[in-house]
């Protein structure tokens, strides 16, 4: 009886992950297990886990800085026995957008640019892993990392609200609505930053480009919104919010949940809110499609 490593056993042919120098005819892990392992590895790498000590400093520091203001707000609220949160759940992501943008700009190129620049993508595809699955898993890892960064302070605010004996339903509802919004925000930020990193494969340039897309767009949009509101043109201020990821999701969550907005946002029940929803879907779908085309071109070269 021959064993799987017996040279008399003919190796499977026509399978890309069989590299030939050590034939193996036993069971193999399928694409699902490979994708899940890649997802966990990407998520860990976003926070520097499994990488050098230097790689851990920035992401973990940003995570601490994201949670610290929430801890301070909770301490003040409990000490003064206030009857509401000092900062609504829905506005926390907007207040800390600088930290979030730096995190995304630092981690997206690490997950995306390096594999394309050094052609290590072919090593991943030597496993039973399709190109489309690889792209979606990378996006999922980055989305999950950004979501953890955004939801951690919301959990602190929720616990603080419960400790302060605020309305349980009010706190849970605000937390769940904000969590849904930051999940969409995390997906939008991950898709946009990944697309920029895929197009610009040099890591330094990719970091700068992501910062420009996220922060400069918000600066320009918020400036136009401020001028529009001063001139009494609220419709223009709301429409301009479509052109920055942060103001886009801020307007969307206000329209869907009637959450307190940080910027001029479409009122609940108005038609412009549908435009915010459509643009969000188009950004997600367009970014994923462009990523798939980019990897198709990279692998075929």
PDB file of C-alpha atoms in Angstrom:
ATOM      1  CA  UNK A   1       0.000   0.000   0.000  1.00  0.00           C
ATOM      2  CA  UNK A   2       1.489   3.331  -1.011  1.00  0.00           C
ATOM      3  CA  UNK A   3       1.566   6.386   1.237  1.00  0.00           C
ATOM      4  CA  UNK A   4       0.726   9.951   0.093  1.00  0.00           C
ATOM      5  CA  UNK A   5       4.448  10.742  -0.042  1.00  0.00           C
ATOM      6  CA  UNK A   6       5.275   7.600  -2.046  1.00  0.00           C
ATOM      7  CA  UNK A   7       6.943   8.695  -5.306  1.00  0.00           C
ATOM      8  CA  UNK A   8       4.909   6.032  -7.128  1.00  0.00           C
ATOM      9  CA  UNK A   9       1.745   8.012  -6.454  1.00  0.00           C
ATOM     10  CA  UNK A  10       1.116  10.255  -9.433  1.00  0.00           C
ATOM     11  CA  UNK A  11       0.749  13.933  -8.417  1.00  0.00           C
ATOM     12  CA  UNK A  12      -2.496  15.678  -9.386  1.00  0.00           C
ATOM     13  CA  UNK A  13      -2.131  17.598 -12.611  1.00  0.00           C
ATOM     14  CA  UNK A  14      -3.679  20.830 -13.727  1.00  0.00           C
ATOM     15  CA  UNK A  15      -3.821  22.191 -10.153  1.00  0.00           C
ATOM     16  CA  UNK A  16      -1.967  25.465  -9.654  1.00  0.00           C
ATOM     17  CA  UNK A  17      -1.217  24.919  -5.951  1.00  0.00           C
ATOM     18  CA  UNK A  18       0.599  21.619  -6.638  1.00  0.00           C
ATOM     19  CA  UNK A  19       4.150  22.911  -7.091  1.00  0.00           C
ATOM     20  CA  UNK A  20       5.396  19.457  -7.927  1.00  0.00           C
ATOM     21  CA  UNK A  21       8.532  18.802  -5.949  1.00  0.00           C
ATOM     22  CA  UNK A  22       6.819  16.844  -3.141  1.00  0.00           C
ATOM     23  CA  UNK A  23       3.738  14.961  -4.368  1.00  0.00           C
ATOM     24  CA  UNK A  24       0.861  14.839  -1.894  1.00  0.00           C
ATOM     25  CA  UNK A  25      -2.415  13.020  -2.517  1.00  0.00           C
ATOM     26  CA  UNK A  26      -4.032  13.548   0.898  1.00  0.00           C
ATOM     27  CA  UNK A  27      -6.838  15.938   1.837  1.00  0.00           C
ATOM     28  CA  UNK A  28      -6.259  19.653   1.296  1.00  0.00           C
ATOM     29  CA  UNK A  29      -7.828  22.655   2.941  1.00  0.00           C
ATOM     30  CA  UNK A  30     -10.337  24.301   0.657  1.00  0.00           C
ATOM     31  CA  UNK A  31     -10.715  27.928  -0.364  1.00  0.00           C
ATOM     32  CA  UNK A  32     -12.874  28.751   2.661  1.00  0.00           C
ATOM     33  CA  UNK A  33     -10.208  27.776   5.175  1.00  0.00           C
ATOM     34  CA  UNK A  34      -7.506  29.553   3.195  1.00  0.00           C
ATOM     35  CA  UNK A  35      -9.622  32.720   2.957  1.00  0.00           C
ATOM     36  CA  UNK A  36     -10.412  32.686   6.684  1.00  0.00           C
ATOM     37  CA  UNK A  37      -6.746  32.258   7.563  1.00  0.00           C
ATOM     38  CA  UNK A  38      -5.825  35.120   5.241  1.00  0.00           C
ATOM     39  CA  UNK A  39      -8.538  37.287   6.815  1.00  0.00           C
ATOM     40  CA  UNK A  40      -7.245  36.689  10.338  1.00  0.00           C
ATOM     41  CA  UNK A  41      -3.663  37.304   9.270  1.00  0.00           C
ATOM     42  CA  UNK A  42      -4.619  40.576   7.604  1.00  0.00           C
ATOM     43  CA  UNK A  43      -6.631  41.710  10.625  1.00  0.00           C
ATOM     44  CA  UNK A  44      -3.758  40.906  12.998  1.00  0.00           C
ATOM     45  CA  UNK A  45      -1.273  42.677  10.758  1.00  0.00           C
ATOM     46  CA  UNK A  46      -3.386  45.852  10.799  1.00  0.00           C
ATOM     47  CA  UNK A  47      -2.661  46.130  14.523  1.00  0.00           C
ATOM     48  CA  UNK A  48       0.957  44.996  14.198  1.00  0.00           C
ATOM     49  CA  UNK A  49       0.346  41.545  15.659  1.00  0.00           C
ATOM     50  CA  UNK A  50       2.679  38.999  14.135  1.00  0.00           C
ATOM     51  CA  UNK A  51       4.912  41.790  12.843  1.00  0.00           C
ATOM     52  CA  UNK A  52       7.887  43.650  14.300  1.00  0.00           C
ATOM     53  CA  UNK A  53       7.610  45.688  17.494  1.00  0.00           C
ATOM     54  CA  UNK A  54       7.913  48.886  15.493  1.00  0.00           C
ATOM     55  CA  UNK A  55       4.840  47.944  13.464  1.00  0.00           C
ATOM     56  CA  UNK A  56       2.747  47.684  16.652  1.00  0.00           C
ATOM     57  CA  UNK A  57       3.432  51.186  17.929  1.00  0.00           C
ATOM     58  CA  UNK A  58       1.291  53.318  15.622  1.00  0.00           C
ATOM     59  CA  UNK A  59      -1.893  51.182  15.382  1.00  0.00           C
ATOM     60  CA  UNK A  60      -2.021  50.415  19.108  1.00  0.00           C
ATOM     61  CA  UNK A  61      -1.272  54.055  19.963  1.00  0.00           C
ATOM     62  CA  UNK A  62      -4.104  55.181  17.706  1.00  0.00           C
ATOM     63  CA  UNK A  63      -6.451  52.652  19.333  1.00  0.00           C
ATOM     64  CA  UNK A  64      -5.579  54.053  22.772  1.00  0.00           C
ATOM     65  CA  UNK A  65      -6.062  57.624  21.556  1.00  0.00           C
ATOM     66  CA  UNK A  66      -9.457  56.688  20.109  1.00  0.00           C
ATOM     67  CA  UNK A  67     -10.652  55.249  23.435  1.00  0.00           C
ATOM     68  CA  UNK A  68      -9.106  57.884  25.721  1.00  0.00           C
ATOM     69  CA  UNK A  69     -11.579  60.720  24.957  1.00  0.00           C
ATOM     70  CA  UNK A  70     -14.478  58.328  25.563  1.00  0.00           C
ATOM     71  CA  UNK A  71     -13.045  57.398  28.967  1.00  0.00           C
ATOM     72  CA  UNK A  72     -12.703  61.070  29.876  1.00  0.00           C
ATOM     73  CA  UNK A  73     -16.268  61.832  28.748  1.00  0.00           C
ATOM     74  CA  UNK A  74     -17.614  58.912  30.765  1.00  0.00           C
ATOM     75  CA  UNK A  75     -15.688  59.969  33.886  1.00  0.00           C
ATOM     76  CA  UNK A  76     -17.049  63.520  33.657  1.00  0.00           C
ATOM     77  CA  UNK A  77     -20.590  62.292  32.988  1.00  0.00           C
ATOM     78  CA  UNK A  78     -20.580  59.902  35.962  1.00  0.00           C
ATOM     79  CA  UNK A  79     -18.939  62.423  38.280  1.00  0.00           C
ATOM     80  CA  UNK A  80     -21.415  65.182  37.447  1.00  0.00           C
ATOM     81  CA  UNK A  81     -24.360  62.755  37.349  1.00  0.00           C
ATOM     82  CA  UNK A  82     -25.510  64.041  33.976  1.00  0.00           C
ATOM     83  CA  UNK A  83     -28.721  62.817  32.372  1.00  0.00           C
ATOM     84  CA  UNK A  84     -27.316  62.415  28.823  1.00  0.00           C
ATOM     85  CA  UNK A  85     -24.102  61.672  26.974  1.00  0.00           C
ATOM     86  CA  UNK A  86     -21.766  64.636  26.577  1.00  0.00           C
ATOM     87  CA  UNK A  87     -21.081  63.528  22.995  1.00  0.00           C
ATOM     88  CA  UNK A  88     -23.737  61.598  21.032  1.00  0.00           C
ATOM     89  CA  UNK A  89     -22.675  58.177  19.757  1.00  0.00           C
ATOM     90  CA  UNK A  90     -23.308  59.248  16.164  1.00  0.00           C
ATOM     91  CA  UNK A  91     -20.813  62.117  16.314  1.00  0.00           C
ATOM     92  CA  UNK A  92     -17.810  60.316  17.803  1.00  0.00           C
ATOM     93  CA  UNK A  93     -16.410  59.127  14.464  1.00  0.00           C
ATOM     94  CA  UNK A  94     -16.540  62.659  13.055  1.00  0.00           C
ATOM     95  CA  UNK A  95     -14.739  64.110  16.073  1.00  0.00           C
ATOM     96  CA  UNK A  96     -11.929  61.538  15.823  1.00  0.00           C
ATOM     97  CA  UNK A  97     -11.688  61.417  12.034  1.00  0.00           C
ATOM     98  CA  UNK A  98      -8.042  62.541  12.036  1.00  0.00           C
ATOM     99  CA  UNK A  99      -7.006  59.478  14.052  1.00  0.00           C
ATOM    100  CA  UNK A 100      -9.127  57.205  11.883  1.00  0.00           C
ATOM    101  CA  UNK A 101      -7.648  58.650   8.679  1.00  0.00           C
ATOM    102  CA  UNK A 102      -4.076  58.183   9.904  1.00  0.00           C
ATOM    103  CA  UNK A 103      -4.839  54.570  10.825  1.00  0.00           C
ATOM    104  CA  UNK A 104      -6.374  53.820   7.425  1.00  0.00           C
ATOM    105  CA  UNK A 105      -3.576  55.599   5.558  1.00  0.00           C
ATOM    106  CA  UNK A 106      -0.942  53.599   7.435  1.00  0.00           C
ATOM    107  CA  UNK A 107      -2.524  50.156   7.195  1.00  0.00           C
ATOM    108  CA  UNK A 108      -4.113  50.069   3.727  1.00  0.00           C
ATOM    109  CA  UNK A 109      -0.763  50.242   1.861  1.00  0.00           C
ATOM    110  CA  UNK A 110       0.682  47.605   4.191  1.00  0.00           C
ATOM    111  CA  UNK A 111      -2.054  45.164   3.143  1.00  0.00           C
ATOM    112  CA  UNK A 112      -2.410  46.134  -0.508  1.00  0.00           C
ATOM    113  CA  UNK A 113       0.589  47.946  -2.002  1.00  0.00           C
ATOM    114  CA  UNK A 114       3.306  45.547  -0.888  1.00  0.00           C
ATOM    115  CA  UNK A 115       1.804  42.431  -2.491  1.00  0.00           C
ATOM    116  CA  UNK A 116       1.363  44.191  -5.811  1.00  0.00           C
ATOM    117  CA  UNK A 117       4.709  45.962  -5.855  1.00  0.00           C
ATOM    118  CA  UNK A 118       6.805  42.911  -4.984  1.00  0.00           C
ATOM    119  CA  UNK A 119       4.582  40.455  -6.896  1.00  0.00           C
ATOM    120  CA  UNK A 120       3.957  38.305  -3.808  1.00  0.00           C
ATOM    121  CA  UNK A 121       0.326  38.115  -4.892  1.00  0.00           C
ATOM    122  CA  UNK A 122       1.292  35.131  -7.043  1.00  0.00           C
ATOM    123  CA  UNK A 123       2.323  33.206  -3.909  1.00  0.00           C
ATOM    124  CA  UNK A 124      -1.169  33.600  -2.453  1.00  0.00           C
ATOM    125  CA  UNK A 125      -2.786  32.496  -5.686  1.00  0.00           C
ATOM    126  CA  UNK A 126      -0.596  29.371  -5.708  1.00  0.00           C
ATOM    127  CA  UNK A 127      -3.055  28.110  -3.077  1.00  0.00           C
ATOM    128  CA  UNK A 128      -6.620  27.117  -3.938  1.00  0.00           C
ATOM    129  CA  UNK A 129      -7.607  30.789  -3.762  1.00  0.00           C
ATOM    130  CA  UNK A 130      -9.280  32.781  -6.505  1.00  0.00           C
ATOM    131  CA  UNK A 131      -8.158  36.314  -7.279  1.00  0.00           C
ATOM    132  CA  UNK A 132     -11.598  37.723  -6.480  1.00  0.00           C
ATOM    133  CA  UNK A 133     -11.636  35.949  -3.107  1.00  0.00           C
ATOM    134  CA  UNK A 134      -8.209  37.346  -2.277  1.00  0.00           C
ATOM    135  CA  UNK A 135      -9.365  40.910  -3.013  1.00  0.00           C
ATOM    136  CA  UNK A 136     -12.565  40.556  -0.978  1.00  0.00           C
ATOM    137  CA  UNK A 137     -10.694  39.032   1.964  1.00  0.00           C
ATOM    138  CA  UNK A 138      -8.154  41.865   1.985  1.00  0.00           C
ATOM    139  CA  UNK A 139     -10.990  44.403   1.973  1.00  0.00           C
ATOM    140  CA  UNK A 140     -12.754  42.483   4.754  1.00  0.00           C
ATOM    141  CA  UNK A 141      -9.598  42.480   6.912  1.00  0.00           C
ATOM    142  CA  UNK A 142      -9.122  46.229   6.515  1.00  0.00           C
ATOM    143  CA  UNK A 143     -12.829  46.908   7.104  1.00  0.00           C
ATOM    144  CA  UNK A 144     -12.809  44.809  10.286  1.00  0.00           C
ATOM    145  CA  UNK A 145      -9.718  46.616  11.599  1.00  0.00           C
ATOM    146  CA  UNK A 146     -11.223  50.066  10.990  1.00  0.00           C
ATOM    147  CA  UNK A 147     -14.517  48.918  12.517  1.00  0.00           C
ATOM    148  CA  UNK A 148     -12.737  47.761  15.691  1.00  0.00           C
ATOM    149  CA  UNK A 149     -11.019  51.136  15.915  1.00  0.00           C
ATOM    150  CA  UNK A 150     -14.362  52.955  15.564  1.00  0.00           C
ATOM    151  CA  UNK A 151     -16.557  50.747  17.744  1.00  0.00           C
ATOM    152  CA  UNK A 152     -14.186  50.440  20.734  1.00  0.00           C
ATOM    153  CA  UNK A 153     -14.896  53.972  22.071  1.00  0.00           C
ATOM    154  CA  UNK A 154     -18.619  53.486  21.447  1.00  0.00           C
ATOM    155  CA  UNK A 155     -18.521  50.480  23.769  1.00  0.00           C
ATOM    156  CA  UNK A 156     -16.872  52.657  26.429  1.00  0.00           C
ATOM    157  CA  UNK A 157     -19.606  55.287  26.028  1.00  0.00           C
ATOM    158  CA  UNK A 158     -22.286  52.595  26.295  1.00  0.00           C
ATOM    159  CA  UNK A 159     -20.838  51.167  29.503  1.00  0.00           C
ATOM    160  CA  UNK A 160     -20.484  54.672  30.908  1.00  0.00           C
ATOM    161  CA  UNK A 161     -24.088  55.495  30.076  1.00  0.00           C
ATOM    162  CA  UNK A 162     -25.286  52.348  31.812  1.00  0.00           C
ATOM    163  CA  UNK A 163     -23.114  53.084  34.865  1.00  0.00           C
ATOM    164  CA  UNK A 164     -24.593  56.584  35.007  1.00  0.00           C
ATOM    165  CA  UNK A 165     -28.104  55.052  35.151  1.00  0.00           C
ATOM    166  CA  UNK A 166     -29.186  56.624  31.881  1.00  0.00           C
ATOM    167  CA  UNK A 167     -32.091  55.141  29.940  1.00  0.00           C
ATOM    168  CA  UNK A 168     -31.047  51.601  28.981  1.00  0.00           C
ATOM    169  CA  UNK A 169     -33.084  51.562  25.784  1.00  0.00           C
ATOM    170  CA  UNK A 170     -31.890  55.034  24.807  1.00  0.00           C
ATOM    171  CA  UNK A 171     -28.259  54.059  25.255  1.00  0.00           C
ATOM    172  CA  UNK A 172     -28.582  50.712  23.497  1.00  0.00           C
ATOM    173  CA  UNK A 173     -30.484  52.269  20.613  1.00  0.00           C
ATOM    174  CA  UNK A 174     -27.925  55.053  20.175  1.00  0.00           C
ATOM    175  CA  UNK A 175     -25.095  52.535  20.329  1.00  0.00           C
ATOM    176  CA  UNK A 176     -26.654  50.157  17.781  1.00  0.00           C
ATOM    177  CA  UNK A 177     -27.460  52.960  15.343  1.00  0.00           C
ATOM    178  CA  UNK A 178     -23.944  54.377  15.609  1.00  0.00           C
ATOM    179  CA  UNK A 179     -22.460  50.887  15.245  1.00  0.00           C
ATOM    180  CA  UNK A 180     -24.378  50.336  12.003  1.00  0.00           C
ATOM    181  CA  UNK A 181     -23.157  53.711  10.724  1.00  0.00           C
ATOM    182  CA  UNK A 182     -19.501  53.112  11.606  1.00  0.00           C
ATOM    183  CA  UNK A 183     -19.651  49.681   9.965  1.00  0.00           C
ATOM    184  CA  UNK A 184     -20.667  51.335   6.695  1.00  0.00           C
ATOM    185  CA  UNK A 185     -18.062  54.065   7.263  1.00  0.00           C
ATOM    186  CA  UNK A 186     -15.371  51.424   7.863  1.00  0.00           C
ATOM    187  CA  UNK A 187     -16.307  49.674   4.613  1.00  0.00           C
ATOM    188  CA  UNK A 188     -16.225  52.948   2.634  1.00  0.00           C
ATOM    189  CA  UNK A 189     -12.866  53.992   4.105  1.00  0.00           C
ATOM    190  CA  UNK A 190     -11.391  50.534   3.537  1.00  0.00           C
ATOM    191  CA  UNK A 191     -12.556  50.347  -0.085  1.00  0.00           C
ATOM    192  CA  UNK A 192     -11.360  53.841  -1.009  1.00  0.00           C
ATOM    193  CA  UNK A 193      -7.982  53.516   0.716  1.00  0.00           C
ATOM    194  CA  UNK A 194      -7.422  50.018  -0.704  1.00  0.00           C
ATOM    195  CA  UNK A 195      -8.185  51.254  -4.209  1.00  0.00           C
ATOM    196  CA  UNK A 196      -5.725  54.138  -3.844  1.00  0.00           C
ATOM    197  CA  UNK A 197      -3.093  51.735  -2.484  1.00  0.00           C
ATOM    198  CA  UNK A 198      -3.671  49.332  -5.381  1.00  0.00           C
ATOM    199  CA  UNK A 199      -3.203  52.082  -7.949  1.00  0.00           C
ATOM    200  CA  UNK A 200      -0.194  53.640  -6.189  1.00  0.00           C
ATOM    201  CA  UNK A 201       1.955  50.689  -5.145  1.00  0.00           C
ATOM    202  CA  UNK A 202       4.791  52.666  -3.541  1.00  0.00           C
ATOM    203  CA  UNK A 203       3.887  52.694   0.125  1.00  0.00           C
ATOM    204  CA  UNK A 204       5.010  56.246   0.935  1.00  0.00           C
ATOM    205  CA  UNK A 205       3.081  57.727  -1.970  1.00  0.00           C
ATOM    206  CA  UNK A 206       0.067  55.575  -1.141  1.00  0.00           C
ATOM    207  CA  UNK A 207       0.001  56.858   2.452  1.00  0.00           C
ATOM    208  CA  UNK A 208       0.072  60.463   1.263  1.00  0.00           C
ATOM    209  CA  UNK A 209      -2.574  59.792  -1.391  1.00  0.00           C
ATOM    210  CA  UNK A 210      -4.957  58.207   1.120  1.00  0.00           C
ATOM    211  CA  UNK A 211      -4.517  61.177   3.467  1.00  0.00           C
ATOM    212  CA  UNK A 212      -5.377  63.511   0.595  1.00  0.00           C
ATOM    213  CA  UNK A 213      -8.472  61.524  -0.361  1.00  0.00           C
ATOM    214  CA  UNK A 214      -9.789  61.347   3.211  1.00  0.00           C
ATOM    215  CA  UNK A 215      -8.708  64.538   4.971  1.00  0.00           C
ATOM    216  CA  UNK A 216      -8.295  67.057   2.173  1.00  0.00           C
ATOM    217  CA  UNK A 217     -11.674  66.110   0.720  1.00  0.00           C
ATOM    218  CA  UNK A 218     -13.286  66.663   4.126  1.00  0.00           C
ATOM    219  CA  UNK A 219     -11.531  70.009   4.580  1.00  0.00           C
ATOM    220  CA  UNK A 220     -12.733  71.284   1.209  1.00  0.00           C
ATOM    221  CA  UNK A 221     -16.260  69.932   1.686  1.00  0.00           C
ATOM    222  CA  UNK A 222     -16.623  71.347   5.209  1.00  0.00           C
ATOM    223  CA  UNK A 223     -15.384  74.755   4.032  1.00  0.00           C
ATOM    224  CA  UNK A 224     -17.960  74.843   1.218  1.00  0.00           C
ATOM    225  CA  UNK A 225     -20.664  73.681   3.613  1.00  0.00           C
ATOM    226  CA  UNK A 226     -19.814  76.428   6.070  1.00  0.00           C
ATOM    227  CA  UNK A 227     -20.012  79.101   3.352  1.00  0.00           C
ATOM    228  CA  UNK A 228     -23.264  77.660   2.014  1.00  0.00           C
ATOM    229  CA  UNK A 229     -24.918  77.667   5.427  1.00  0.00           C
ATOM    230  CA  UNK A 230     -23.786  81.263   6.058  1.00  0.00           C
ATOM    231  CA  UNK A 231     -25.327  82.258   2.724  1.00  0.00           C
ATOM    232  CA  UNK A 232     -28.565  80.470   3.586  1.00  0.00           C
ATOM    233  CA  UNK A 233     -28.144  77.811   0.885  1.00  0.00           C
ATOM    234  CA  UNK A 234     -28.735  74.663   2.946  1.00  0.00           C
ATOM    235  CA  UNK A 235     -29.424  72.494  -0.108  1.00  0.00           C
ATOM    236  CA  UNK A 236     -25.954  73.155  -1.526  1.00  0.00           C
ATOM    237  CA  UNK A 237     -24.397  72.416   1.861  1.00  0.00           C
ATOM    238  CA  UNK A 238     -26.191  69.091   2.021  1.00  0.00           C
ATOM    239  CA  UNK A 239     -25.320  68.127  -1.567  1.00  0.00           C
ATOM    240  CA  UNK A 240     -21.607  68.907  -1.132  1.00  0.00           C
ATOM    241  CA  UNK A 241     -21.538  66.345   1.684  1.00  0.00           C
ATOM    242  CA  UNK A 242     -21.636  63.631  -0.977  1.00  0.00           C
ATOM    243  CA  UNK A 243     -17.984  64.292  -1.854  1.00  0.00           C
ATOM    244  CA  UNK A 244     -16.287  63.257   1.394  1.00  0.00           C
ATOM    245  CA  UNK A 245     -16.556  59.799   3.004  1.00  0.00           C
ATOM    246  CA  UNK A 246     -17.055  61.239   6.500  1.00  0.00           C
ATOM    247  CA  UNK A 247     -19.753  63.746   5.551  1.00  0.00           C
ATOM    248  CA  UNK A 248     -21.376  61.151   3.292  1.00  0.00           C
ATOM    249  CA  UNK A 249     -21.901  58.673   6.137  1.00  0.00           C
ATOM    250  CA  UNK A 250     -22.740  61.479   8.564  1.00  0.00           C
ATOM    251  CA  UNK A 251     -25.555  62.561   6.257  1.00  0.00           C
ATOM    252  CA  UNK A 252     -26.656  58.984   5.639  1.00  0.00           C
ATOM    253  CA  UNK A 253     -26.989  58.102   9.325  1.00  0.00           C
ATOM    254  CA  UNK A 254     -28.888  61.321   9.978  1.00  0.00           C
ATOM    255  CA  UNK A 255     -31.301  60.531   7.156  1.00  0.00           C
ATOM    256  CA  UNK A 256     -31.793  56.885   8.180  1.00  0.00           C
ATOM    257  CA  UNK A 257     -31.752  57.157  12.001  1.00  0.00           C
ATOM    258  CA  UNK A 258     -32.370  60.891  12.510  1.00  0.00           C
ATOM    259  CA  UNK A 259     -29.096  60.938  14.455  1.00  0.00           C
ATOM    260  CA  UNK A 260     -27.634  64.346  15.398  1.00  0.00           C
ATOM    261  CA  UNK A 261     -25.456  65.395  12.440  1.00  0.00           C
ATOM    262  CA  UNK A 262     -22.031  66.989  12.624  1.00  0.00           C
ATOM    263  CA  UNK A 263     -22.378  68.662   9.232  1.00  0.00           C
ATOM    264  CA  UNK A 264     -25.283  69.896   7.071  1.00  0.00           C
ATOM    265  CA  UNK A 265     -27.236  66.707   6.360  1.00  0.00           C
ATOM    266  CA  UNK A 266     -30.437  65.789   4.507  1.00  0.00           C
ATOM    267  CA  UNK A 267     -33.508  65.935   6.772  1.00  0.00           C
ATOM    268  CA  UNK A 268     -35.284  62.674   7.542  1.00  0.00           C
ATOM    269  CA  UNK A 269     -37.754  61.692   4.848  1.00  0.00           C
ATOM    270  CA  UNK A 270     -36.395  63.988   2.122  1.00  0.00           C
ATOM    271  CA  UNK A 271     -35.433  62.843  -1.366  1.00  0.00           C
ATOM    272  CA  UNK A 272     -31.808  63.928  -1.112  1.00  0.00           C
ATOM    273  CA  UNK A 273     -31.283  61.252   1.535  1.00  0.00           C
ATOM    274  CA  UNK A 274     -31.882  58.616  -1.136  1.00  0.00           C
ATOM    275  CA  UNK A 275     -29.043  60.185  -3.103  1.00  0.00           C
ATOM    276  CA  UNK A 276     -26.744  59.724  -0.092  1.00  0.00           C
ATOM    277  CA  UNK A 277     -27.694  56.045   0.034  1.00  0.00           C
ATOM    278  CA  UNK A 278     -27.179  55.552  -3.715  1.00  0.00           C
ATOM    279  CA  UNK A 279     -23.778  57.276  -3.655  1.00  0.00           C
ATOM    280  CA  UNK A 280     -22.675  55.096  -0.725  1.00  0.00           C
ATOM    281  CA  UNK A 281     -23.621  51.929  -2.622  1.00  0.00           C
ATOM    282  CA  UNK A 282     -21.905  53.185  -5.769  1.00  0.00           C
ATOM    283  CA  UNK A 283     -18.699  53.991  -3.871  1.00  0.00           C
ATOM    284  CA  UNK A 284     -18.582  50.497  -2.366  1.00  0.00           C
ATOM    285  CA  UNK A 285     -19.484  48.656  -5.572  1.00  0.00           C
ATOM    286  CA  UNK A 286     -17.260  50.821  -7.768  1.00  0.00           C
ATOM    287  CA  UNK A 287     -14.236  50.465  -5.495  1.00  0.00           C
ATOM    288  CA  UNK A 288     -14.561  46.681  -5.315  1.00  0.00           C
ATOM    289  CA  UNK A 289     -14.974  46.421  -9.098  1.00  0.00           C
ATOM    290  CA  UNK A 290     -11.945  48.641  -9.725  1.00  0.00           C
ATOM    291  CA  UNK A 291      -9.906  46.558  -7.270  1.00  0.00           C
ATOM    292  CA  UNK A 292     -10.831  43.349  -9.079  1.00  0.00           C
ATOM    293  CA  UNK A 293      -9.823  44.855 -12.416  1.00  0.00           C
ATOM    294  CA  UNK A 294      -6.560  46.119 -10.957  1.00  0.00           C
ATOM    295  CA  UNK A 295      -5.618  42.694  -9.609  1.00  0.00           C
ATOM    296  CA  UNK A 296      -6.658  41.027 -12.831  1.00  0.00           C
ATOM    297  CA  UNK A 297      -4.254  43.235 -14.721  1.00  0.00           C
ATOM    298  CA  UNK A 298      -1.474  42.753 -12.162  1.00  0.00           C
ATOM    299  CA  UNK A 299      -1.707  38.961 -12.205  1.00  0.00           C
ATOM    300  CA  UNK A 300      -1.923  38.710 -15.985  1.00  0.00           C
ATOM    301  CA  UNK A 301       1.245  40.767 -16.550  1.00  0.00           C
TER     302      UNK A 301
END
